[in-house]
Each structure stands twice: as structure tokens, then as C-alpha cells.
Short mmCIF file of C-alpha atoms and ligand atoms in Angstrom, two decimals:
data_model
loop_
_atom_site.label_atom_id
_atom_site.label_comp_id
_atom_site.label_asym_id
_atom_site.label_seq_id
_atom_site.Cartn_x
_atom_site.Cartn_y
_atom_site.Cartn_z
CA MET A 1327 -11.98 -19.03 21.22
CA ARG A 1328 -9.82 -16.19 22.53
CA ALA A 1329 -7.42 -14.51 20.12
CA GLN A 1330 -4.26 -15.78 21.83
CA GLU A 1331 -5.54 -19.36 21.70
CA LEU A 1332 -5.93 -19.05 17.91
CA ALA A 1333 -2.35 -17.80 17.41
CA GLY A 1334 -0.28 -20.24 15.35
CA LYS A 1335 -3.18 -22.69 14.95
CA LYS A 1336 -4.04 -24.16 11.53
CA GLY A 1337 -7.34 -23.63 9.72
CA VAL A 1338 -7.95 -20.22 11.33
CA ARG A 1339 -10.33 -18.16 9.22
CA ILE A 1340 -10.39 -14.40 9.72
CA LEU A 1341 -13.02 -12.09 8.26
CA ALA A 1342 -11.18 -8.84 7.52
CA ILE A 1343 -12.51 -5.37 6.77
CA GLU A 1344 -10.68 -2.45 5.14
CA SER A 1345 -12.11 1.07 4.80
CA SER A 1346 -9.16 3.43 5.37
CA CYS A 1347 -9.47 5.39 2.13
CA ASP A 1348 -11.64 4.90 -0.94
CA GLU A 1349 -11.95 1.12 -1.21
CA THR A 1350 -14.65 -0.69 0.78
CA ALA A 1351 -13.29 -4.22 1.10
CA ALA A 1352 -13.86 -7.47 2.97
CA SER A 1353 -12.07 -10.79 2.74
CA VAL A 1354 -11.84 -14.19 4.39
CA VAL A 1355 -8.23 -15.32 4.82
CA GLU A 1356 -7.02 -18.63 6.22
CA ASP A 1357 -3.86 -18.85 8.34
CA GLY A 1358 -2.62 -15.50 7.07
CA ARG A 1359 -1.68 -16.96 3.70
CA ARG A 1360 -4.69 -18.28 1.81
CA VAL A 1361 -7.39 -15.97 0.43
CA ILE A 1362 -10.71 -17.83 0.63
CA SER A 1363 -12.75 -14.92 -0.69
CA HIS A 1364 -12.30 -11.27 -1.48
CA ALA A 1365 -14.93 -8.60 -2.15
CA MET A 1366 -14.38 -4.96 -2.94
CA TYR A 1367 -16.33 -1.85 -3.85
CA SER A 1368 -14.02 0.75 -5.38
CA GLN A 1369 -15.07 4.40 -5.10
CA ILE A 1370 -12.62 5.60 -7.76
CA LYS A 1371 -15.38 6.55 -10.22
CA ILE A 1372 -17.06 8.71 -7.56
CA HIS A 1373 -13.94 10.63 -6.55
CA GLU A 1374 -12.54 10.92 -10.07
CA LYS A 1375 -14.53 14.03 -10.90
CA TYR A 1376 -13.07 15.85 -7.87
CA GLY A 1377 -9.47 14.93 -8.77
CA GLY A 1378 -8.91 13.13 -5.46
CA VAL A 1379 -10.63 11.43 -2.54
CA VAL A 1380 -13.29 13.56 -0.80
CA PRO A 1381 -13.20 12.25 2.79
CA GLU A 1382 -16.86 12.93 3.67
CA ILE A 1383 -18.12 11.20 0.52
CA ALA A 1384 -15.77 8.26 1.15
CA SER A 1385 -17.14 7.77 4.69
CA ARG A 1386 -20.76 7.90 3.57
CA LYS A 1387 -20.12 5.38 0.78
CA HIS A 1388 -18.37 3.01 3.19
CA ILE A 1389 -21.42 3.09 5.49
CA GLU A 1390 -23.68 2.34 2.53
CA LYS A 1391 -21.58 -0.44 1.01
CA LEU A 1392 -19.94 -2.21 3.97
CA PRO A 1393 -22.83 -4.57 4.83
CA TYR A 1394 -23.08 -5.76 1.23
CA VAL A 1395 -19.35 -6.17 0.73
CA VAL A 1396 -19.01 -8.17 3.97
CA GLU A 1397 -21.98 -10.35 2.98
CA GLU A 1398 -20.43 -10.93 -0.45
CA ALA A 1399 -17.10 -12.02 1.07
CA LEU A 1400 -18.82 -14.38 3.51
CA SER A 1401 -21.12 -15.97 0.94
CA ALA A 1402 -18.27 -16.40 -1.57
CA ALA A 1403 -16.42 -18.28 1.18
CA GLY A 1404 -19.53 -20.39 1.83
CA MET A 1405 -19.64 -19.10 5.41
CA THR A 1406 -21.69 -17.06 7.80
CA ILE A 1407 -20.09 -14.80 10.37
CA ALA A 1408 -20.55 -17.59 12.94
CA ASP A 1409 -18.02 -19.68 11.00
CA ALA A 1410 -15.28 -17.03 11.24
CA ASP A 1411 -12.74 -17.58 14.02
CA ALA A 1412 -12.07 -13.87 14.37
CA LEU A 1413 -12.76 -10.52 12.75
CA ALA A 1414 -10.11 -7.98 11.76
CA VAL A 1415 -10.28 -4.32 10.84
CA THR A 1416 -7.93 -1.55 9.74
CA TYR A 1417 -7.85 1.08 12.53
CA GLY A 1418 -5.15 3.34 11.03
CA PRO A 1419 -3.47 5.09 9.34
CA GLY A 1420 -5.95 6.64 6.94
CA LEU A 1421 -8.85 9.09 6.74
CA VAL A 1422 -10.41 9.33 10.18
CA GLY A 1423 -14.04 9.23 9.03
CA ALA A 1424 -13.40 6.38 6.62
CA LEU A 1425 -11.54 4.38 9.27
CA LEU A 1426 -14.33 4.98 11.81
CA THR A 1427 -16.94 3.38 9.55
CA GLY A 1428 -14.99 0.11 9.37
CA VAL A 1429 -13.98 0.18 13.04
CA SER A 1430 -17.57 0.79 14.20
CA TYR A 1431 -18.96 -1.86 11.89
CA ALA A 1432 -16.37 -4.43 12.92
CA LYS A 1433 -16.78 -3.76 16.65
CA ALA A 1434 -20.54 -4.20 16.43
CA ALA A 1435 -20.27 -7.32 14.26
CA ALA A 1436 -17.62 -8.91 16.51
CA TYR A 1437 -19.62 -8.14 19.66
CA ALA A 1438 -22.84 -9.54 18.19
CA ALA A 1439 -21.13 -12.68 16.86
CA LYS A 1440 -19.03 -13.11 20.06
CA LYS A 1441 -15.76 -13.20 18.10
CA PRO A 1442 -12.42 -11.62 18.92
CA LEU A 1443 -11.65 -8.47 16.93
CA ILE A 1444 -8.08 -7.91 15.73
CA ALA A 1445 -7.02 -4.28 15.14
CA VAL A 1446 -4.69 -4.04 12.14
CA ASN A 1447 -2.25 -1.33 11.05
CA HIS A 1448 -2.91 -0.63 7.34
CA ILE A 1449 0.81 -0.43 6.51
CA GLU A 1450 1.43 -3.74 8.24
CA GLY A 1451 -1.35 -4.99 5.96
CA HIS A 1452 0.45 -3.75 2.84
CA ILE A 1453 3.59 -5.63 3.94
CA ALA A 1454 1.54 -8.76 4.69
CA ALA A 1455 0.18 -8.75 1.12
CA ASN A 1456 3.48 -10.48 0.37
CA TYR A 1457 2.56 -13.40 2.66
CA ILE A 1458 -0.45 -14.11 0.46
CA THR A 1459 1.52 -14.05 -2.77
CA TYR A 1460 4.49 -15.98 -1.33
CA PRO A 1461 3.34 -18.55 1.25
CA GLU A 1462 7.00 -19.45 1.86
CA LEU A 1463 8.13 -15.89 2.74
CA GLU A 1464 9.27 -15.51 6.34
CA PRO A 1465 11.00 -12.62 8.14
CA PRO A 1466 13.60 -11.23 8.27
CA PHE A 1467 13.42 -9.22 5.06
CA VAL A 1468 13.95 -5.64 3.95
CA CYS A 1469 10.73 -4.02 2.76
CA LEU A 1470 10.17 -0.93 0.64
CA VAL A 1471 6.72 0.44 1.49
CA VAL A 1472 5.55 2.72 -1.31
CA SER A 1473 1.97 3.91 -1.19
CA GLY A 1474 -0.19 7.00 -1.46
CA GLY A 1475 0.72 8.20 2.01
CA HIS A 1476 3.96 6.38 2.86
CA THR A 1477 7.45 5.80 1.52
CA GLU A 1478 9.59 3.86 3.95
CA ILE A 1479 12.31 1.26 4.01
CA VAL A 1480 11.90 -1.07 6.98
CA VAL A 1481 13.45 -4.28 8.16
CA THR A 1482 10.71 -6.76 9.03
CA GLU A 1483 12.69 -8.48 11.76
CA ASP A 1484 9.85 -10.76 12.79
CA TYR A 1485 6.06 -10.83 12.39
CA GLY A 1486 4.89 -7.50 13.80
CA LYS A 1487 8.42 -6.29 14.51
CA TYR A 1488 9.77 -3.53 12.29
CA ARG A 1489 12.84 -1.29 12.25
CA LEU A 1490 12.78 1.90 10.19
CA LEU A 1491 15.80 2.49 7.94
CA GLY A 1492 14.60 5.37 5.78
CA THR A 1493 11.52 7.48 5.16
CA THR A 1494 10.39 10.35 2.99
CA ARG A 1495 11.06 13.80 4.35
CA ASP A 1496 8.17 15.31 2.40
CA ASP A 1497 5.84 13.73 -0.18
CA ALA A 1498 5.16 10.02 -0.46
CA ALA A 1499 6.06 8.45 -3.82
CA GLY A 1500 2.41 7.74 -4.66
CA GLU A 1501 1.47 11.30 -3.77
CA ALA A 1502 4.18 12.58 -6.16
CA PHE A 1503 2.85 10.31 -8.93
CA ASP A 1504 -0.67 11.67 -8.31
CA LYS A 1505 0.41 15.34 -8.30
CA VAL A 1506 2.58 15.04 -11.42
CA ALA A 1507 -0.23 13.14 -13.17
CA ARG A 1508 -2.55 16.01 -12.39
CA VAL A 1509 -0.18 18.56 -13.95
CA LEU A 1510 -0.11 16.34 -17.05
CA GLY A 1511 -3.93 16.48 -17.18
CA LEU A 1512 -4.50 12.89 -16.10
CA ASN A 1513 -7.42 11.68 -13.99
CA TYR A 1514 -7.29 10.42 -10.40
CA PRO A 1515 -5.75 8.05 -9.40
CA GLY A 1516 -2.71 9.45 -11.14
CA GLY A 1517 -0.22 6.62 -10.63
CA PRO A 1518 -1.68 3.99 -12.97
CA ASN A 1519 -2.68 6.63 -15.53
CA LEU A 1520 0.81 8.12 -15.51
CA GLU A 1521 2.30 4.67 -15.97
CA ARG A 1522 0.07 4.10 -19.00
CA LEU A 1523 1.11 7.45 -20.52
CA ALA A 1524 4.81 6.81 -19.80
CA LYS A 1525 4.78 3.62 -21.91
CA ASP A 1526 5.11 5.64 -25.13
CA GLY A 1527 7.54 8.18 -23.70
CA ASP A 1528 11.31 8.72 -23.83
CA LYS A 1529 12.52 8.17 -20.26
CA ASP A 1530 15.83 9.90 -20.94
CA LYS A 1531 14.35 13.05 -22.44
CA TYR A 1532 14.45 15.18 -19.27
CA ALA A 1533 17.08 15.13 -16.51
CA LEU A 1534 15.12 15.64 -13.29
CA PRO A 1535 16.54 16.33 -9.81
CA LYS A 1536 17.41 13.46 -7.50
CA SER A 1537 17.53 13.76 -3.74
CA PHE A 1538 20.37 14.11 -1.23
CA ARG A 1539 23.42 13.52 -3.40
CA GLY A 1540 26.48 12.61 -1.38
CA GLU A 1541 24.63 11.82 1.87
CA THR A 1542 24.64 8.45 3.60
CA HIS A 1543 21.12 8.17 5.05
CA LEU A 1544 18.39 6.21 3.28
CA ASP A 1545 15.67 8.89 3.38
CA PHE A 1546 13.77 10.10 0.35
CA SER A 1547 12.51 13.45 -0.88
CA PHE A 1548 10.08 13.82 -3.74
CA SER A 1549 8.92 17.41 -3.43
CA GLY A 1550 11.94 18.65 -5.45
CA ILE A 1551 11.23 16.46 -8.46
CA LYS A 1552 7.53 17.22 -8.22
CA THR A 1553 8.19 20.98 -8.30
CA ALA A 1554 10.73 20.54 -11.11
CA VAL A 1555 8.15 18.72 -13.26
CA ILE A 1556 5.47 21.32 -12.50
CA ASN A 1557 7.86 24.16 -13.45
CA LEU A 1558 9.03 22.30 -16.56
CA VAL A 1559 5.48 21.73 -17.81
CA HIS A 1560 4.21 25.22 -16.93
CA GLY A 1561 7.32 26.81 -18.52
CA MET A 1562 6.85 24.90 -21.79
CA GLU A 1563 3.15 25.74 -21.82
CA GLN A 1564 3.79 29.44 -21.22
CA ARG A 1565 6.38 29.57 -23.98
CA GLY A 1566 3.98 27.76 -26.29
CA GLU A 1567 6.56 25.01 -26.79
CA GLU A 1568 5.41 21.69 -28.19
CA PHE A 1569 6.24 18.85 -25.84
CA SER A 1570 5.27 15.26 -25.33
CA PRO A 1571 3.56 14.63 -21.95
CA ALA A 1572 4.57 10.98 -22.39
CA ASP A 1573 8.26 11.98 -22.29
CA VAL A 1574 7.69 13.95 -19.08
CA ALA A 1575 5.81 11.03 -17.51
CA ALA A 1576 8.48 8.52 -18.54
CA SER A 1577 11.35 10.71 -17.26
CA PHE A 1578 9.58 11.28 -13.93
CA GLN A 1579 8.76 7.59 -13.49
CA LYS A 1580 12.34 6.57 -14.29
CA THR A 1581 13.88 9.04 -11.82
CA VAL A 1582 11.52 8.14 -8.95
CA THR A 1583 11.79 4.38 -9.43
CA GLU A 1584 15.59 4.60 -9.60
CA GLU A 1585 15.70 6.50 -6.30
CA LEU A 1586 13.37 4.03 -4.61
CA ILE A 1587 15.26 0.95 -5.75
CA LYS A 1588 18.72 2.41 -5.19
CA ASN A 1589 18.08 3.09 -1.49
CA THR A 1590 16.38 -0.27 -1.06
CA MET A 1591 19.37 -2.14 -2.48
CA ILE A 1592 21.77 -0.16 -0.28
CA ALA A 1593 19.57 -0.98 2.73
CA ALA A 1594 19.68 -4.72 2.03
CA GLU A 1595 23.44 -4.64 1.43
CA ARG A 1596 24.06 -2.74 4.68
CA GLU A 1597 21.83 -5.07 6.66
CA GLY A 1598 23.25 -8.20 5.05
CA ILE A 1599 19.71 -9.41 4.31
CA LYS A 1600 19.18 -11.17 0.98
CA LYS A 1601 15.39 -10.95 0.89
CA ILE A 1602 13.69 -7.81 -0.39
CA ALA A 1603 9.95 -7.19 -0.44
CA ILE A 1604 8.00 -4.28 -1.89
CA ALA A 1605 4.55 -3.23 -0.67
CA GLY A 1606 1.87 -0.57 -1.23
CA GLY A 1607 0.05 0.89 -4.22
CA VAL A 1608 3.13 2.04 -6.12
CA SER A 1609 4.45 -1.55 -6.11
CA ALA A 1610 1.88 -2.14 -8.88
CA ASN A 1611 4.07 0.01 -11.14
CA GLY A 1612 5.59 -2.03 -13.96
CA ALA A 1613 8.75 0.08 -14.29
CA LEU A 1614 9.41 -0.25 -10.55
CA ARG A 1615 8.82 -4.01 -10.64
CA THR A 1616 11.13 -4.48 -13.64
CA LEU A 1617 13.93 -2.36 -12.18
CA ALA A 1618 13.63 -4.07 -8.78
CA ALA A 1619 13.88 -7.49 -10.45
CA LYS A 1620 16.96 -6.46 -12.43
CA GLU A 1621 18.81 -4.93 -9.48
CA ALA A 1622 17.90 -7.78 -7.12
CA GLU A 1623 19.12 -10.39 -9.60
CA LYS A 1624 22.40 -8.54 -10.10
CA ARG A 1625 23.07 -8.81 -6.34
CA GLY A 1626 21.70 -12.31 -5.83
CA PHE A 1627 18.74 -11.10 -3.70
CA ASP A 1628 15.35 -12.79 -3.63
CA LEU A 1629 12.61 -10.34 -4.55
CA PHE A 1630 8.99 -10.43 -3.34
CA ILE A 1631 6.27 -8.17 -4.76
CA PRO A 1632 2.55 -8.80 -4.15
CA LYS A 1633 0.33 -10.01 -6.92
CA PHE A 1634 -1.01 -6.99 -8.76
CA GLU A 1635 -4.48 -7.04 -7.10
CA TYR A 1636 -2.99 -7.03 -3.60
CA CYS A 1637 -0.68 -4.01 -4.16
CA THR A 1638 -3.30 -1.32 -3.67
CA ASP A 1639 -5.77 -1.25 -0.76
CA ASN A 1640 -7.61 -4.51 -0.15
CA ALA A 1641 -8.95 -6.52 2.79
CA ALA A 1642 -7.05 -9.76 2.11
CA MET A 1643 -3.81 -8.12 3.26
CA ILE A 1644 -5.57 -7.05 6.49
CA GLY A 1645 -6.66 -10.65 7.09
CA ALA A 1646 -3.08 -11.81 6.50
CA ALA A 1647 -1.59 -9.30 8.95
CA ALA A 1648 -4.31 -10.07 11.52
CA TYR A 1649 -3.30 -13.73 11.72
CA TYR A 1650 0.17 -12.72 12.93
CA SER A 1651 -1.34 -10.24 15.43
CA LEU A 1652 -3.53 -12.86 17.14
CA LYS A 1653 -0.79 -13.38 19.72
CA ASN A 1654 -1.26 -9.78 20.91
CA GLY A 1655 -4.88 -10.45 21.81
CA ALA A 1656 -8.19 -8.91 20.81
CA ALA A 1657 -8.87 -5.18 20.60
CA PRO A 1658 -11.02 -3.65 23.36
CA LEU A 1659 -14.52 -2.53 22.42
CA ASP A 1660 -13.48 1.09 22.88
CA LEU A 1661 -11.04 0.69 19.96
CA ASN A 1662 -10.81 4.00 18.11
CA ALA A 1663 -9.60 5.00 14.64
CA GLU A 1664 -6.00 6.26 14.64
CA PRO A 1665 -5.46 8.32 11.47
CA SER A 1666 -1.73 8.85 12.09
CA LEU A 1667 -0.86 5.38 13.38
CA GLU A 1668 2.76 4.39 12.72
CA LEU A 1669 4.31 0.96 12.15
N1 LIG B 1811 0.78 1.51 -11.44
C1 LIG B 1811 1.06 2.46 -10.57
N2 LIG B 1811 2.13 3.27 -10.74
C2 LIG B 1811 2.43 4.24 -9.86
N3 LIG B 1811 1.67 4.51 -8.78
C3 LIG B 1811 0.59 3.74 -8.57
C4 LIG B 1811 0.23 2.68 -9.45
N4 LIG B 1811 -0.91 2.11 -8.95
C5 LIG B 1811 -1.23 2.79 -7.84
N5 LIG B 1811 -0.35 3.78 -7.61
C6 LIG B 1811 -0.37 4.77 -6.54
O1 LIG B 1811 -0.51 4.13 -5.30
C7 LIG B 1811 -1.24 4.99 -4.42
C8 LIG B 1811 -2.37 4.20 -3.81
O2 LIG B 1811 -1.79 3.19 -3.04
P1 LIG B 1811 -2.43 2.75 -1.70
O3 LIG B 1811 -3.82 2.39 -1.99
O4 LIG B 1811 -1.56 1.77 -1.09
O5 LIG B 1811 -2.31 4.15 -0.92
P2 LIG B 1811 -3.20 4.69 0.24
O6 LIG B 1811 -3.90 3.57 0.89
O7 LIG B 1811 -3.97 5.84 -0.29
O8 LIG B 1811 -2.08 5.25 1.23
P3 LIG B 1811 -1.43 4.49 2.48
O9 LIG B 1811 -1.43 3.05 2.16
O10 LIG B 1811 -0.10 5.10 2.59
O11 LIG B 1811 -2.32 4.82 3.64
C9 LIG B 1811 -1.72 6.17 -5.21
O12 LIG B 1811 -0.88 7.27 -4.95
C10 LIG B 1811 -1.59 5.68 -6.65
O13 LIG B 1811 -1.38 6.70 -7.58
MG1 LIG B 1812 -2.89 1.82 1.28
#
């Protein structure tokens, strides 16, 4: 069946593929809301020793693992590719080589199986992770997208229709977590390791800079706090001062999460929208989740945050977003990777 004919139908099963960074993932999702199966090969262990993702290694691993991961997702769903109604793939944003492996694989598989291929924006996928966790969630809602490469506040006005309210002017929040974690001697990926360290720390020990005091826009900046932490740590080390890395981690995490949630609450108040969602890898952060819950409750907002396993990169979120893109039709077979694709 053609993609447009599947739009809005019930019982539509999409086989989705995600390979934009260092997770090789495949999933079968029904009607954009129900995960039938989910398979993933994480490359974290491979990239850990380099302190970050090495793009060439990531691409080569995707090529090696994709066929197995797709097979695992299909067999866990009790299906073959012939039983899928459509295929979906992340075509951007992300690492160009990594994206190309998934796009090439998906184009070939869709062509061979005579299925429509849906091209999915990875960030739209992160937002759609909320549809899996909350089958009742419908637009409009305000969404804070916080990941390794993005920090944005958007209004999801309708499925596939977004309006940008604020964005980072420099580093993404996840990137700042990763860089600060590195200065504190933690392994990649820094975010979860920094969170673990921060648990035993005093979050009020260090006053760190916040961004744009006195201005009315909803943009973010995290390079100032990142530099402040680097200078703080290096200064204490050079002076031979004893300090607790846990206190630094906790103070950094508190400052960043407060900035993120403050702007998000202002955005929802200004827009008069009472539903707030959070999406992307940093939404796995416990301090962020707790603060968001507290501030949302205070204002009578409903809060939506994906289940932990759907916060960071995964293919289920791509399958969810793809269902709502069916109406736009299938991607052409000359579909290319778009590393800088925007929402
Ligand atoms: N518990 C956590 N606390 C803070 N940050 C976290 C946590 N878990 C993951 N992160 C951060 O989330 C980021 C990874 O998220 P994600 O996989 O969504 O990013 P990405 O796919 O690399 O980037 P993008 O989605 O913008 O293309 C990393 O920067 C990581 O450190
Ligand atoms: Mg991501």
C-alpha cells in the first residue's frame, strides 16, 4: 500500500532504523504508539576509550551490525520484512557517514521488499518518544528538546508542525554535560556518569554563571558555565587545593537544569499551553526530571517525559514519528543523508 493510504489507519506496523550516531537500532512500532519489538547494539564501549564518538568507527560498526539488529527486531515481533507495512529511517541530523549506512540499508531493503520508505528527522523522533510513553498525548504541547547536539524549546502545534521558541546560542546541554564530565575525569558518555557522581555532591557549593540575565528571549547559552567549571577545576588543581568533584558535578547539574526548566515554564506560560513534554538524551537526567515535575505541578501543567529507555537514541521513537509522517508520502530512492537537517 502507498504511504498516504496507510496514514491514520489502524494496525499499521512500521519497521524503523536508527543509525545517526553510535547506537545501531531497529524497532517495529504499531500505529506510532505501541512498541512491538526493539533491538539495539550500543557502541559506547568501543568509543569510550577515545573519549567520544569516532565517526569512521561508528559508520563501520553500523554496517557490520545493522543486518543483525534488523533481523532481531523482526524476529522478536514474529514478523518478516514482508509483514511490515512500511520502513522508516533517520536521515538527519547526525554524523553523515553513520546516517548514510542506515539510509542506504533502508532504501535497499524497502526497494527489495516493495514497501514505502519514510524519511524521519531524528529530533522529531526524540519528541515522538513521548507518544510511545503516553498513548493519550496529542499536540499542541510545548517541548524542551535536550540532547547531545540540540537544546531547543518548540511548540508542537500539530503532528509534524513545530514552532521554535528558543535555542542554544552555543553548546547543547548534553554537550556541556559531556565536556564538564571530561574535565572531572569521567568516561564518555559524560551525562549519565556526571549524574551518578553528582548524587553525593553539594549542589549549592559553587555559584556558577547563568545565561542572559534580564533579557526576555528564551534562548540558552552553556559555553559560559562550561568555561567557568573548567577554570574552577583547573584553578583548584593548580593551587593544589582539595576539592570534591561531586560538589562540582552537583553544582553544574543544578545550574543547567534550573536554566532549562525555567525557560520551558516561561514558554508554556507565554503560549498559554498547559502540556509540557521533554525529549532527548538529557531528559534521562533524574535531577531534570524531578525539577520539571515540581515546577509543572506548581503551575498546574501536565508533564510528559519519555520512559528512560526511550530518552537517548533508539529506533522505536523513529517508528513513532514515521507513523505521523505517512501523510507526506514515501521518500524517493535518491534520499540522501542530511547531517544538518532542522525541525
Ligand atoms: N542521565 C543523563 N544526564 C545528563 N545527560 C545525559 C544523561 N543521559 C544522557 N545524557 C546526555 O545525552 C546526550 C545523548 O543524547 P542523544 O542520544 O539524544 O544525543 P545525540 O543523538 O548524540 O544528539 P542529537 O539527538 O542532538 O542528534 C549526551 O550528551 C549524554 O551525555
Ligand atoms: Mg539523539
